[in-house]
XYZ file of C-alpha atoms in Angstrom:
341
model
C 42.699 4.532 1.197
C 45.321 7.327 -0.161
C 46.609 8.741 3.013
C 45.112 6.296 5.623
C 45.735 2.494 6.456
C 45.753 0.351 2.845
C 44.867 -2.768 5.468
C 41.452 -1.632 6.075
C 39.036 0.878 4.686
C 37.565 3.670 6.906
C 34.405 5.572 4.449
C 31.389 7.613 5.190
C 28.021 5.973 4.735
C 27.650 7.087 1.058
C 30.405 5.924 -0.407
C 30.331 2.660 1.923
C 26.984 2.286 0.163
C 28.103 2.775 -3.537
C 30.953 0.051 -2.569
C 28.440 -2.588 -1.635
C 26.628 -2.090 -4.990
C 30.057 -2.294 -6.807
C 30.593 -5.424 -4.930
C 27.743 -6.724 -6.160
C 28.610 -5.688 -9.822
C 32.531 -7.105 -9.807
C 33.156 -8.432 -12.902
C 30.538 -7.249 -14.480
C 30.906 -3.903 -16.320
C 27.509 -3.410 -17.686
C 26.608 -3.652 -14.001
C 29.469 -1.283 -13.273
C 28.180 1.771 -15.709
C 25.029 1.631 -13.747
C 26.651 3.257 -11.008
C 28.053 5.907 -12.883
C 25.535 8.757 -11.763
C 25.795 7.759 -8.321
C 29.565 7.974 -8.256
C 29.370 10.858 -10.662
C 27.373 12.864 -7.931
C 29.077 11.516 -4.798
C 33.207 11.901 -5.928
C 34.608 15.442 -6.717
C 36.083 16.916 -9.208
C 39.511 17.400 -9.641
C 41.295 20.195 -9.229
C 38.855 21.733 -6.735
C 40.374 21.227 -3.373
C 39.117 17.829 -2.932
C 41.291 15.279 -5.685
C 42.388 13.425 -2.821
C 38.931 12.346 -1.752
C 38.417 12.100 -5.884
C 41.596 9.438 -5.881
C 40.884 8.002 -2.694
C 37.103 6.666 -4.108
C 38.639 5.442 -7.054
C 41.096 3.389 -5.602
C 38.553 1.937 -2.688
C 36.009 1.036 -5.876
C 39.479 -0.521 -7.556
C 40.045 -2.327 -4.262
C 36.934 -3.849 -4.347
C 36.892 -4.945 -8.263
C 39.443 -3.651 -11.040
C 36.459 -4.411 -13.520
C 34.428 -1.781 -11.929
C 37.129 0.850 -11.110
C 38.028 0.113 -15.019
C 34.434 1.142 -16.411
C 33.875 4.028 -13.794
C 37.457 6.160 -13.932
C 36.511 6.979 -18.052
C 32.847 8.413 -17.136
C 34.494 10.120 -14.441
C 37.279 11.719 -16.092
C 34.401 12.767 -19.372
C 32.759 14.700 -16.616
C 35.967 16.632 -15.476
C 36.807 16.877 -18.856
C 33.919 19.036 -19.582
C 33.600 20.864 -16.347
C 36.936 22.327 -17.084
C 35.884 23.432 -20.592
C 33.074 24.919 -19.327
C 35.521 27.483 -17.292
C 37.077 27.646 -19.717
C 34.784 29.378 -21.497
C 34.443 26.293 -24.384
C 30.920 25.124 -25.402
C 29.994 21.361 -24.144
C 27.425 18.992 -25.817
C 24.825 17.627 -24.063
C 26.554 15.625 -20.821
C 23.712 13.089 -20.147
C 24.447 9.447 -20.608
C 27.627 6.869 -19.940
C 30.574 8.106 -21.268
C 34.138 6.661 -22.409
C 37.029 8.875 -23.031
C 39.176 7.319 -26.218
C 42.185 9.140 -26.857
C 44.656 6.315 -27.930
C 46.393 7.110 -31.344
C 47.558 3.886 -33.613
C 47.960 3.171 -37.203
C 46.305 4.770 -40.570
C 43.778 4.829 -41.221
C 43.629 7.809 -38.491
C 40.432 9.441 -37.157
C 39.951 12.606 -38.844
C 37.629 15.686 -38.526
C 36.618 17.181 -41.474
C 33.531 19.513 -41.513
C 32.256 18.597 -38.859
C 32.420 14.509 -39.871
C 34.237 11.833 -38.469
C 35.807 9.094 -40.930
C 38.514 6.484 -39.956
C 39.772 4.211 -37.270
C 39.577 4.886 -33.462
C 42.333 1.978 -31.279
C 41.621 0.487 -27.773
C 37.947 1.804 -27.650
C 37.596 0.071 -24.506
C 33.315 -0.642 -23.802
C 32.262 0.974 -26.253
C 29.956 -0.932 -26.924
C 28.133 -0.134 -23.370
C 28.884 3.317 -23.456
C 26.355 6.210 -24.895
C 29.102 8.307 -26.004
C 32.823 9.576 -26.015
C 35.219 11.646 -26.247
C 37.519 11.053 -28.864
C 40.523 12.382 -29.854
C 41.101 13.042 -33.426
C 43.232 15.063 -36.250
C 41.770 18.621 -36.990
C 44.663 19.193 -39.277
C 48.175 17.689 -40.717
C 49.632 18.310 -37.039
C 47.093 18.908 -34.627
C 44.531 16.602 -32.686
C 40.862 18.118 -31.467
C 39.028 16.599 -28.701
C 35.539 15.414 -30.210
C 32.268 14.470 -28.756
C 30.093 11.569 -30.577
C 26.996 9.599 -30.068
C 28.188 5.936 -30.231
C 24.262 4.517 -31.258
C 24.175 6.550 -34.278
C 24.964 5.232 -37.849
C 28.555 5.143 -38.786
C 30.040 3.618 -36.108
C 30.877 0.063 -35.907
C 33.240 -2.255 -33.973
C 36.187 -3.429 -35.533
C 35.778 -7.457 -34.743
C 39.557 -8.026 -32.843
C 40.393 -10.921 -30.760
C 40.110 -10.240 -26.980
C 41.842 -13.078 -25.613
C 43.059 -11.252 -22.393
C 42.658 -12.989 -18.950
C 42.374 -10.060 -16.733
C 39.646 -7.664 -17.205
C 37.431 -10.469 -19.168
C 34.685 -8.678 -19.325
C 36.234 -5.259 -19.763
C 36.717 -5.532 -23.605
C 38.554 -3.031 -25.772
C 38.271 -2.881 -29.354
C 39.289 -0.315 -32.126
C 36.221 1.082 -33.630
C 35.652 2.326 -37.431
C 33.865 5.276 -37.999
C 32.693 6.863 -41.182
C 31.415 10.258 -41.378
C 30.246 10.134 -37.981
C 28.848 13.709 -36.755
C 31.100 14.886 -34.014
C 31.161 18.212 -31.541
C 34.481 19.956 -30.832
C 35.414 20.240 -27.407
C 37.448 23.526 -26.891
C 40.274 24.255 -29.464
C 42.543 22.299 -31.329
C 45.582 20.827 -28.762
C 43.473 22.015 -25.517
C 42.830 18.412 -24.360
C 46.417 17.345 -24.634
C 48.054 20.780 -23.122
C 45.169 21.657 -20.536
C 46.698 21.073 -16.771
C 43.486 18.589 -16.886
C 45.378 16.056 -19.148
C 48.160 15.349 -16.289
C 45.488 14.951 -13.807
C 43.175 12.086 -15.544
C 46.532 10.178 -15.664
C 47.229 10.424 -12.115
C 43.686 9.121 -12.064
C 44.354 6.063 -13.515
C 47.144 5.499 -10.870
C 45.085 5.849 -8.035
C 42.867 2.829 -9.474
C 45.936 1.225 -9.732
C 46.902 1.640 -5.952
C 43.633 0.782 -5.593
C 43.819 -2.590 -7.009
C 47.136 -3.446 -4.933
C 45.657 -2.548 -2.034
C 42.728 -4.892 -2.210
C 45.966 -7.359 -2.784
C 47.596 -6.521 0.230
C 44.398 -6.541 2.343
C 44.269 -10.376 1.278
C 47.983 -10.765 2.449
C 46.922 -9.331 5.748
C 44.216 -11.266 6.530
C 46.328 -14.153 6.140
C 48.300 -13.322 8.514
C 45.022 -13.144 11.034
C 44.666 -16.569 10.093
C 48.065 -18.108 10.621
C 50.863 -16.528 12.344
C 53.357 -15.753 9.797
C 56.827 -17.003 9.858
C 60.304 -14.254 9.404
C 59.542 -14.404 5.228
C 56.180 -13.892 5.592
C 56.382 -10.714 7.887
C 58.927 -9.581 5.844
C 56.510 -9.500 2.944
C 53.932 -7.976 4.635
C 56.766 -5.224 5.710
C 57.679 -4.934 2.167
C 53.710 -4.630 0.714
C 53.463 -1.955 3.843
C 56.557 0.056 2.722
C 55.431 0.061 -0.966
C 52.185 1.282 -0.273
C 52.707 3.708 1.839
C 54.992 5.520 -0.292
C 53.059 5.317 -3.368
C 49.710 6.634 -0.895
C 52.016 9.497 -0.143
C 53.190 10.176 -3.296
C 49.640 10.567 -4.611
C 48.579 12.610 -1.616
C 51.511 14.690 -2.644
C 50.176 15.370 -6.186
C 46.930 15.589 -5.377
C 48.117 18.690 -2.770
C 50.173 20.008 -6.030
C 46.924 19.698 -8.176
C 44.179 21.418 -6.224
C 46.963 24.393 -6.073
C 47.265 24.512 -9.432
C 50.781 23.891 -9.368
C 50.354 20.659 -12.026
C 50.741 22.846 -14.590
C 52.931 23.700 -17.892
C 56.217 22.141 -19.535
C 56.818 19.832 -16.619
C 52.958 18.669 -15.692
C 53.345 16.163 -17.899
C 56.265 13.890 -16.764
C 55.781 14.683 -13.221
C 52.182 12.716 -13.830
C 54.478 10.161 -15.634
C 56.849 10.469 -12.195
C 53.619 9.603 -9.588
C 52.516 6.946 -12.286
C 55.950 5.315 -12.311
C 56.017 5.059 -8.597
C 52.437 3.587 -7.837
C 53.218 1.558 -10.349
C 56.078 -0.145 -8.877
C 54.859 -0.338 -5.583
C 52.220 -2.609 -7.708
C 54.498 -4.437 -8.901
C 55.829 -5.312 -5.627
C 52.680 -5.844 -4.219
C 52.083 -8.642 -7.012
C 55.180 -9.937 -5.869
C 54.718 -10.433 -2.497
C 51.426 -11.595 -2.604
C 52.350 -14.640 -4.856
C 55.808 -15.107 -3.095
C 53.724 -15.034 0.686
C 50.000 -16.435 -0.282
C 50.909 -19.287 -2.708
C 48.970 -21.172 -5.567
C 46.235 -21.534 -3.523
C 43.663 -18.490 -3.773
C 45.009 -18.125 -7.452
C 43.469 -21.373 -8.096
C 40.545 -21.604 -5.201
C 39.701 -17.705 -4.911
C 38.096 -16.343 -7.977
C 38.079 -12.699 -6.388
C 41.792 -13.149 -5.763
C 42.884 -14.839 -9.379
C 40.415 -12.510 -10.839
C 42.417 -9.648 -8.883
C 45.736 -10.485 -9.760
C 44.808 -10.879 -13.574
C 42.993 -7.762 -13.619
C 45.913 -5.784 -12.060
C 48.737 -7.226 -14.082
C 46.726 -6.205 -17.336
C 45.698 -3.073 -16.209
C 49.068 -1.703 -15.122
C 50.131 -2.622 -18.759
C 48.696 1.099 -19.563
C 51.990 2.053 -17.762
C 54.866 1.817 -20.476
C 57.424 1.025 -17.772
C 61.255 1.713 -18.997
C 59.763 4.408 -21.209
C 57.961 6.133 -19.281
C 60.661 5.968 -16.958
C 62.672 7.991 -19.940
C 60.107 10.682 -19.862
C 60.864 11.366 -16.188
C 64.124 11.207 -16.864
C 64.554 13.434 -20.066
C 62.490 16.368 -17.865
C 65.223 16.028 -15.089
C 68.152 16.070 -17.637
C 66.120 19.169 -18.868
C 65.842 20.764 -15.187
C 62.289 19.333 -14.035
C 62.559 20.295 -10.201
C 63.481 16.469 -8.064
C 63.338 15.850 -4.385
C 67.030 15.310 -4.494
């Protein structure tokens, strides 16, 4: 999808195959997490010369259902997560299982490591109660956060019961969980997850789901205009959806190029993730756009795959903090963070 023709989707055989199964599992995240060792062994790592082919699965699983894209990326990103560790030199628990990666921070009373135990409250724990275990972040000391691996089924951990009224991602539920002295395993040293080059890229993961999710927008778009010749507005929203995407495909091709040479690094990896994020994101937003503007009411309230779409993506791009992220970006180029201009 990322570097080739958003209007149709051109994959080998395997990953053709793990898209039928994830069609078969839209909506349906328990479904979803079934698939994670498949996609686990069949998309790369990233960072390795291939993040492009990495992004570009994600966002054809996103294009085919948000809800699966949603319950895949975390299990994928666990995986990278601990691979880089590993060359790190950093001891890893036991990788077996469906994992979630929970690194959200919110009000006290904050997760906190002590002696090896886990006690307090963990925000937007999103499946956990599908998932076998995570990765959560949590405070080693006054100012610094560990990255900590748990066992979700043991004692200790229960779900905080919060509303989850949301209309995209139904199924996809996200809940803050309680936990009280909850055995946990460092993962490398205190501030690696949050400083490690790795960080940037699991963001820029996220965005390619989002792309992903436009894209199976704009494919909808298309084919309506293979059913009925489009009028000036309608080609010009088709023109618009094209331009959008294809600068937010490059854009991610672009960092995934910067990534695999290592170049997504140090003081400025950060907000140029934030920089990629805030791009794909608009290009979202103008795919929304377009496709209510040029489709209508009509597959929002005929098409479940196309309401269920548009709900899914609105909610989902909510991860993106829009104006302030935007600030990020802009704070690093006030601060001399190389631009294109």
């Amino acid at each position: 999808m990322i570097g080739s023709s958003w209007a149709q989707a051109h994959v080998d055989d395997d990953l053709a195959g793990l898209l039928h199964d994830a069609h078969a599992a839209a909506g349906d995240p328990a479904a979803a997490l079934a698939l994670a060792d498949r996609a686990t062994d069949l998309l790369p790592l990233p960072g390795h010369g291939r993040t492009l082919e990495l992004w570009r699965g994600l966002a054809e699983l996103a294009a085919v259902d948000l809800t699966v894209a949603r319950a895949l990326e975390p299990h994928l990103d666990a995986q990278a997560i601990f691979a880089q560790a590993t060359a790190e030199g950093y001891a890893v628990p036991d990788t077996s299982g469906v994992w979630g990666v929970f690194a959200a921070e919110g009000a006290d009373p904050r997760l906190e490591l002590r002696d090896g135990r886990l006690t307090g409250r963990k925000p937007w724990c999103s499946l956990a109660s599908l998932l076998d275990r995570a990765l959560v972040t949590a405070w080693v000391s006054p100012h610094e956060r560990g990255l900590v691996a748990i066992d979700l089924h043991q004692g200790g951990v229960r779900a905080v019961d919060e509303p989850w009224v949301a209309r995209g991602l139904r199924s996809a539920r996200s809940t803050a969980l309680d936990l009280h002295d909850v055995p946990g395993e460092l993962v490398g040293p205190p501030n690696w997850y949050l400083t490690r080059g790795g960080f940037a890229w699991g963001g820029l993961g996220v965005a390619a789901v989002w792309f992903g999710g436009a894209a199976g927008l704009a494919r909808r778009l298309w084919a309506a205009a293979q059913e009925r010749d489009p009028d000036q507005v309608g080609l010009a929203l088709l023109g618009a959806v094209d331009a959008a995407l294809t600068g937010a495909g490059a854009t991610l091709a672009e960092a995934a190029a910067a990534v695999d040479e290592g170049l997504v690094r140090g003081e400025h990896a950060w907000p140029r993730c934030i920089r990629t994020r805030h791009v794909v994101h608009e290009a979202c937003e103008t795919v929304l756009s377009a496709a209510a503007h040029g489709l209508g009411p009509g597959p929002l309230v005929g098409e479940e795959e196309h309401a269920a779409r548009v709900a899914d993506l609105q909610l989902y791009l909510r991860q993106h903090k829009a104006e302030r992220d935007a600030a990020v970006v802009g704070r690093a180029v006030a601060d001399g963070m190389p631009t294109a201009w």
